[in-house]
Amino acid sequence: MKRVLAILCAVFLCAPAWAHKGSDAYLDVRQHDQALTLQLSVALKDLDLLIPVDANADGLVTWAEVHTATPAALALLQNHTGLDSSQPGCTLHWTYDGLEARSDGAYLRATSTAACPPGTALGMRYTLFKNEDSNHRLIVTGHLDDRDLLATAAPQQAVPLVLRQAVAGPPRGIAATVWDYLSLGMHHLLQGYDHMAFLLALVLPLQLRLGRAAALVDGRSPWWSLLRTITAFTVGHSITLMLATFGWTEASPRWVEPAIAASIAFTALLNIYPVRVLRSERLALVFGLVHGYGFAGLLIEAAAPAGLLPWALAGFNLGVEAGQLTAVTAWVLLSQVVVRQPWYGRVVVRGGSWLLVALAAYWFWLRVV
């Protein structure tokens, strides 16, 4: 069992402190008469995996370091991006267009124009971080041929992302947008280590046994408690995800991210020192409202076109729920190995909860300094 706890510790401690925000790049595509304008933004922290952006490795990137690394960064973009088109002049030539601030740090922005007439089939090849980061995603937005564009691409995919089909072909439909963002939502849930840690804190005390009835906890079946808890968490983060995505409310990552870390510590401490009135479903609902703001950052920064935003939100939320069910199912199956052992409560519940408290405190400190 000590090995299991050590593995969990290593996995979570290696996770980024701002865990809800994964490795993403953003591409905006616009058609202006016979020319296509593209704007690509890539995080400096991601580029540092490939070139020495932080040249002296002191954890602080200066303007001088960015200026020195820019030619190499543009060469990377040139080598790992391309347009798939039958038009000979439809090619990319990236130029530096400044820096921009996003919730997870500074991004290098590059622009390119290409002679791509309207109505011709067009695809985007993107292989940046193909071998270095399997979780990286390109989020594409824009407006082509009087249609909104919203899609995602992984650098490992074998074929270029279709930006525009031939005139005779059908337009990219709502179903494609929902599916793209369902995949993105599931990807970001399973990549969001703090969200996973919070789920673990909620389900640790539930002795979920397969094959026979489990002992009642406070007069309730642990399976019924699991259903109520997961449903409450879904309701909570769905509310704030929707409110923030549509711009009806907003929350700064400066307090949301530390609050997410604090929610993990608070929930884990209640596993060690329980308070009867603070049931898991009530915690899940309240803290779910905070976690929803963490998820909303991705859709907000992607700047999805207004016409496709509801479908992107629906797909993303479905993906989050699919990832959540996958994670909980994995824990239920994994816990069957030890859930019947007499030391489960002492080692797994209490020991795991103390580990989560320490981890959450570490994340909290990283997010406020």
Coordinates of C-alpha atoms in Angstrom, one line a residue:
M1 CA 0.0 0.0 0.0
K2 CA 2.9 2.3 0.7
R3 CA 3.9 1.9 -2.9
V4 CA 0.5 2.9 -4.1
L5 CA 0.6 6.1 -2.0
A6 CA 4.2 6.8 -3.3
I7 CA 3.0 6.5 -6.9
L8 CA 0.1 8.8 -6.3
C9 CA 2.4 11.3 -4.6
A10 CA 4.8 11.2 -7.5
V11 CA 2.1 11.6 -10.1
F12 CA 0.4 14.6 -8.5
L13 CA 3.6 16.4 -7.4
C14 CA 4.9 16.2 -11.0
A15 CA 1.7 18.0 -12.1
P16 CA 1.6 21.7 -12.9
A17 CA 0.4 24.0 -10.2
W18 CA -2.1 25.7 -12.6
A19 CA -3.5 22.3 -13.6
H20 CA -6.7 23.3 -15.2
K21 CA -4.9 25.1 -18.0
G22 CA -3.2 22.6 -20.2
S23 CA -0.7 23.0 -23.0
D24 CA -2.7 24.8 -25.7
A25 CA -1.9 27.0 -28.7
Y26 CA -4.4 29.3 -30.4
L27 CA -4.9 30.0 -34.1
D28 CA -7.2 32.6 -35.5
V29 CA -8.0 32.4 -39.2
R30 CA -9.7 35.2 -41.3
Q31 CA -10.4 35.6 -45.0
H32 CA -10.0 39.1 -46.5
D33 CA -10.8 39.1 -50.2
Q34 CA -8.1 37.0 -51.8
A35 CA -5.8 36.8 -48.8
L36 CA -5.9 34.7 -45.7
T37 CA -4.7 36.1 -42.4
L38 CA -3.6 33.8 -39.6
Q39 CA -2.5 34.6 -36.1
L40 CA -0.9 31.9 -33.9
S41 CA -0.2 32.2 -30.2
V42 CA 2.1 29.7 -28.4
A43 CA 3.0 29.8 -24.7
L44 CA 6.6 30.8 -23.9
K45 CA 6.7 28.0 -21.3
D46 CA 5.8 25.5 -24.0
L47 CA 8.4 26.8 -26.5
D48 CA 11.0 26.5 -23.7
L49 CA 10.6 22.7 -24.2
L50 CA 12.1 23.0 -27.7
I51 CA 14.4 26.1 -27.6
P52 CA 16.1 27.9 -24.7
V53 CA 13.6 30.7 -24.1
D54 CA 14.7 30.9 -20.5
A55 CA 18.3 31.0 -21.5
N56 CA 19.8 31.2 -17.9
A57 CA 17.2 28.7 -16.5
D58 CA 16.3 31.1 -13.6
G59 CA 12.5 30.6 -14.0
L60 CA 12.1 34.2 -15.2
V61 CA 11.9 35.1 -18.9
T62 CA 13.1 38.6 -19.7
W63 CA 12.4 40.7 -22.8
A64 CA 16.0 40.2 -23.9
E65 CA 15.7 36.4 -23.7
V66 CA 12.5 36.6 -25.8
H67 CA 14.1 38.8 -28.3
T68 CA 17.1 36.4 -28.6
A69 CA 14.8 33.3 -28.9
T70 CA 12.3 34.8 -31.4
P71 CA 14.2 33.8 -34.6
A72 CA 14.4 30.2 -33.4
A73 CA 10.7 30.3 -32.4
L74 CA 9.6 31.5 -35.8
A75 CA 11.7 28.8 -37.5
L76 CA 9.9 26.2 -35.3
L77 CA 6.5 27.5 -36.4
Q78 CA 7.6 27.6 -40.0
N79 CA 8.8 23.9 -39.8
H80 CA 5.8 22.6 -37.9
T81 CA 2.9 24.3 -39.6
G82 CA 1.7 24.4 -43.1
L83 CA -1.4 24.9 -45.3
D84 CA -2.8 22.1 -47.4
S85 CA -4.1 23.7 -50.6
S86 CA -3.9 23.4 -54.4
Q87 CA -3.1 27.1 -54.7
P88 CA 0.7 27.7 -55.2
G89 CA 0.7 31.0 -53.3
C90 CA -1.2 29.6 -50.3
T91 CA 1.8 29.2 -48.0
L92 CA 2.8 30.4 -44.5
H93 CA 5.5 32.9 -43.7
W94 CA 5.4 33.7 -40.0
T95 CA 6.5 37.1 -38.6
Y96 CA 6.7 38.2 -34.9
D97 CA 3.7 40.1 -33.8
G98 CA 4.4 40.7 -30.1
L99 CA 3.6 39.0 -26.8
E100 CA 0.2 38.6 -25.1
A101 CA -0.9 37.7 -21.6
R102 CA -3.1 34.7 -20.9
S103 CA -4.2 33.1 -17.6
D104 CA -1.2 30.7 -17.6
G105 CA 1.5 33.2 -18.6
A106 CA 2.9 35.0 -21.6
Y107 CA 2.4 33.8 -25.2
L108 CA 4.5 34.6 -28.3
R109 CA 2.2 35.8 -31.1
A110 CA 3.1 35.3 -34.8
T111 CA 1.1 36.3 -37.9
S112 CA 1.1 35.3 -41.5
T113 CA -0.8 36.1 -44.7
A114 CA -1.3 33.7 -47.6
A115 CA -2.8 34.0 -51.0
C116 CA -5.7 31.6 -50.6
P117 CA -8.7 32.6 -52.7
P118 CA -12.2 32.0 -51.2
G119 CA -14.0 28.8 -52.1
T120 CA -10.9 26.5 -52.4
A121 CA -10.4 23.5 -50.1
L122 CA -8.0 24.3 -47.3
G123 CA -6.3 22.3 -44.5
M124 CA -3.9 23.1 -41.7
R125 CA -0.9 21.0 -40.8
Y126 CA 0.3 21.4 -37.2
T127 CA 3.0 19.2 -35.6
L128 CA 4.4 21.4 -32.9
F129 CA 5.2 19.4 -29.8
K130 CA 4.3 16.2 -31.6
N131 CA 7.1 14.3 -29.8
E132 CA 7.5 16.4 -26.7
D133 CA 3.9 16.7 -25.4
S134 CA 1.1 14.3 -26.2
N135 CA -1.4 16.5 -24.4
H136 CA -0.8 19.6 -26.5
R137 CA -3.8 20.9 -28.5
L138 CA -4.3 23.6 -31.2
I139 CA -7.5 25.5 -30.8
V140 CA -8.7 27.1 -34.0
T141 CA -11.2 29.9 -34.3
G142 CA -12.0 32.4 -37.1
H143 CA -14.4 33.3 -39.9
L144 CA -14.2 31.8 -43.4
D145 CA -16.7 32.3 -46.3
D146 CA -19.3 33.9 -44.0
R147 CA -19.1 30.9 -41.7
D148 CA -17.8 30.7 -38.2
L149 CA -14.8 28.4 -37.7
L150 CA -14.2 26.4 -34.4
A151 CA -12.1 23.3 -34.2
T152 CA -9.3 21.6 -32.4
A153 CA -6.3 19.6 -33.6
A154 CA -3.6 17.4 -32.0
P155 CA -0.1 17.5 -33.4
Q156 CA -0.1 13.7 -33.6
Q157 CA -3.0 13.5 -36.0
A158 CA -2.1 12.0 -39.4
V159 CA -4.1 14.3 -41.7
P160 CA -4.4 18.1 -41.8
L161 CA -7.2 19.8 -40.0
V162 CA -9.9 20.8 -42.5
L163 CA -10.4 24.5 -42.3
R164 CA -12.5 24.8 -45.4
Q165 CA -14.0 22.2 -47.8
A166 CA -14.5 22.9 -51.5
V167 CA -17.5 25.0 -52.4
A168 CA -19.5 22.0 -53.4
G169 CA -19.0 20.3 -50.1
P170 CA -21.2 20.6 -47.1
P171 CA -20.2 23.1 -44.4
R172 CA -18.7 22.0 -41.1
G173 CA -21.7 21.2 -39.0
I174 CA -22.7 21.6 -35.4
A175 CA -22.1 17.9 -34.7
A176 CA -18.4 18.3 -35.6
T177 CA -18.1 21.2 -33.2
V178 CA -19.8 19.3 -30.4
W179 CA -17.5 16.3 -31.0
D180 CA -14.3 18.4 -31.1
Y181 CA -15.1 20.1 -27.9
L182 CA -16.3 16.9 -26.2
S183 CA -12.9 15.5 -26.9
L184 CA -11.2 18.7 -25.6
G185 CA -13.3 18.7 -22.4
M186 CA -12.5 15.1 -21.6
H187 CA -8.8 15.7 -22.4
H188 CA -8.7 18.7 -20.1
L189 CA -10.6 17.0 -17.3
L190 CA -8.1 14.0 -17.3
Q191 CA -5.2 16.5 -17.5
G192 CA -6.6 18.7 -14.7
Y193 CA -4.7 17.1 -11.8
D194 CA -6.3 19.4 -9.2
H195 CA -9.8 18.5 -10.3
M196 CA -8.8 14.8 -10.2
A197 CA -7.4 15.3 -6.7
F198 CA -10.7 16.9 -5.5
L199 CA -12.7 14.0 -6.9
L200 CA -10.4 11.6 -5.1
A201 CA -10.9 13.5 -1.8
L202 CA -14.7 13.2 -2.3
V203 CA -14.7 9.4 -3.0
L204 CA -11.9 8.3 -0.7
P205 CA -14.1 7.6 2.4
L206 CA -16.8 5.7 0.4
Q207 CA -16.2 2.0 0.7
L208 CA -17.5 1.0 -2.8
R209 CA -17.6 -2.7 -3.0
L210 CA -18.5 -4.7 -6.1
G211 CA -20.2 -8.0 -6.0
R212 CA -21.9 -7.7 -2.6
A213 CA -23.7 -5.1 -0.5
A214 CA -21.5 -2.6 1.3
A215 CA -22.0 -1.5 4.8
L216 CA -24.2 1.6 5.2
V217 CA -22.5 4.9 6.0
D218 CA -24.7 7.2 8.1
G219 CA -27.7 5.0 7.1
R220 CA -27.1 5.4 3.4
S221 CA -25.6 3.2 0.7
P222 CA -22.2 4.4 -0.4
W223 CA -23.3 4.0 -4.0
W224 CA -26.2 6.3 -3.4
S225 CA -23.7 8.8 -1.8
L226 CA -21.4 8.5 -4.8
L227 CA -24.3 9.3 -7.2
R228 CA -25.5 12.3 -5.1
T229 CA -21.9 13.6 -4.8
I230 CA -21.0 13.3 -8.4
T231 CA -24.3 14.8 -9.5
A232 CA -23.9 17.8 -7.1
F233 CA -20.4 18.4 -8.4
T234 CA -21.6 18.3 -12.0
V235 CA -24.4 20.8 -11.3
G236 CA -22.0 23.1 -9.5
H237 CA -19.3 23.4 -12.1
S238 CA -21.8 23.4 -15.0
I239 CA -23.5 26.5 -13.6
T240 CA -20.3 28.6 -13.4
L241 CA -18.9 27.2 -16.6
M242 CA -21.9 28.4 -18.4
L243 CA -22.1 31.8 -16.7
A244 CA -18.5 32.6 -17.3
T245 CA -18.4 31.3 -20.9
F246 CA -21.3 33.5 -21.9
G247 CA -19.8 36.5 -20.1
W248 CA -22.6 36.8 -17.5
T249 CA -20.1 36.7 -14.7
E250 CA -16.3 36.4 -14.4
A251 CA -13.7 35.4 -11.9
S252 CA -10.0 36.0 -11.9
P253 CA -7.6 33.0 -11.9
R254 CA -5.7 34.9 -9.2
W255 CA -8.3 33.8 -6.7
V256 CA -9.9 30.9 -8.5
E257 CA -6.8 28.7 -8.7
P258 CA -5.8 29.1 -5.0
A259 CA -9.4 28.5 -4.1
I260 CA -9.4 25.2 -6.0
A261 CA -6.3 24.1 -4.1
A262 CA -8.0 25.1 -0.8
S263 CA -11.1 23.1 -1.7
I264 CA -9.0 20.0 -2.0
A265 CA -7.3 20.5 1.4
F266 CA -10.6 21.4 3.1
T267 CA -12.4 18.3 1.7
A268 CA -9.5 16.0 2.6
L269 CA -9.4 17.3 6.1
L270 CA -13.0 16.5 6.6
N271 CA -12.2 12.9 5.8
I272 CA -9.9 12.9 8.8
Y273 CA -12.0 15.1 11.1
P274 CA -15.6 14.7 9.8
V275 CA -18.3 17.2 10.5
R276 CA -21.7 15.6 10.2
V277 CA -23.5 18.6 8.6
L278 CA -20.9 19.0 5.9
R279 CA -21.8 16.1 3.7
S280 CA -19.9 15.3 0.6
E281 CA -22.7 16.3 -1.8
R282 CA -22.9 19.7 -0.2
L283 CA -19.2 20.2 -0.5
A284 CA -19.3 19.0 -4.1
L285 CA -22.0 21.5 -5.0
V286 CA -20.3 24.5 -3.4
F287 CA -16.8 23.8 -4.5
G288 CA -18.0 22.7 -7.9
L289 CA -19.0 26.4 -8.5
V290 CA -15.3 27.3 -8.0
H291 CA -14.0 24.5 -10.2
G292 CA -16.4 25.6 -13.0
Y293 CA -14.5 28.9 -13.3
G294 CA -11.3 27.0 -13.7
F295 CA -12.7 25.1 -16.7
A296 CA -14.2 28.2 -18.2
G297 CA -10.8 29.8 -18.8
L298 CA -10.1 27.5 -21.8
L299 CA -13.3 28.4 -23.7
I300 CA -13.0 32.1 -22.9
E301 CA -9.4 32.2 -24.1
A302 CA -10.3 30.3 -27.2
A303 CA -12.6 33.2 -28.2
A304 CA -15.1 30.9 -29.8
P305 CA -17.4 32.6 -32.4
A306 CA -20.7 33.6 -30.9
G307 CA -22.7 31.4 -33.4
L308 CA -20.9 28.2 -32.3
L309 CA -20.2 29.0 -28.7
P310 CA -23.3 27.3 -27.3
W311 CA -22.4 24.1 -29.1
A312 CA -18.8 24.3 -28.1
L313 CA -19.9 24.8 -24.4
A314 CA -22.3 21.8 -24.7
G315 CA -19.6 19.6 -26.1
F316 CA -17.0 20.7 -23.7
N317 CA -19.3 20.1 -20.7
L318 CA -20.2 16.6 -22.0
G319 CA -16.5 15.9 -22.3
V320 CA -15.9 17.0 -18.7
E321 CA -18.6 14.7 -17.5
A322 CA -17.3 11.8 -19.6
G323 CA -13.8 12.3 -18.2
Q324 CA -15.2 12.6 -14.7
L325 CA -17.1 9.3 -15.0
T326 CA -13.9 7.7 -16.5
A327 CA -11.8 8.8 -13.5
V328 CA -14.4 7.7 -10.9
T329 CA -14.8 4.3 -12.6
A330 CA -11.1 3.8 -12.6
W331 CA -10.9 4.6 -8.9
V332 CA -13.8 2.2 -8.1
L333 CA -12.0 -0.6 -9.9
L334 CA -8.6 0.2 -8.5
S335 CA -10.0 0.4 -4.9
Q336 CA -11.4 -3.1 -5.1
V337 CA -7.9 -4.5 -4.4
V338 CA -7.8 -3.0 -0.9
V339 CA -11.3 -1.9 0.0
R340 CA -12.1 -5.1 2.0
Q341 CA -8.9 -4.8 4.0
P342 CA -9.2 -3.9 7.7
W343 CA -6.6 -1.2 7.3
Y344 CA -8.4 0.6 4.5
G345 CA -9.7 3.4 6.6
R346 CA -6.5 4.0 8.4
V347 CA -4.1 3.7 5.5
V348 CA -6.1 4.6 2.4
V349 CA -8.6 7.1 3.7
R350 CA -6.6 8.8 6.4
G351 CA -3.2 8.4 4.8
G352 CA -4.5 9.4 1.4
S353 CA -6.3 12.4 2.8
W354 CA -3.2 13.6 4.6
L355 CA -1.3 13.3 1.3
L356 CA -3.9 15.3 -0.5
V357 CA -3.8 18.0 2.3
A358 CA 0.0 18.3 1.8
L359 CA -0.3 18.4 -2.0
A360 CA -3.1 21.0 -1.9
A361 CA -1.0 23.2 0.5
Y362 CA 1.9 22.9 -1.9
W363 CA -0.3 23.9 -4.9
F364 CA -1.9 26.8 -2.9
W365 CA 1.6 28.2 -2.0
L366 CA 2.7 28.0 -5.6
R367 CA -0.4 29.9 -6.7
V368 CA -0.2 32.7 -4.3
V369 CA 3.5 33.5 -4.4

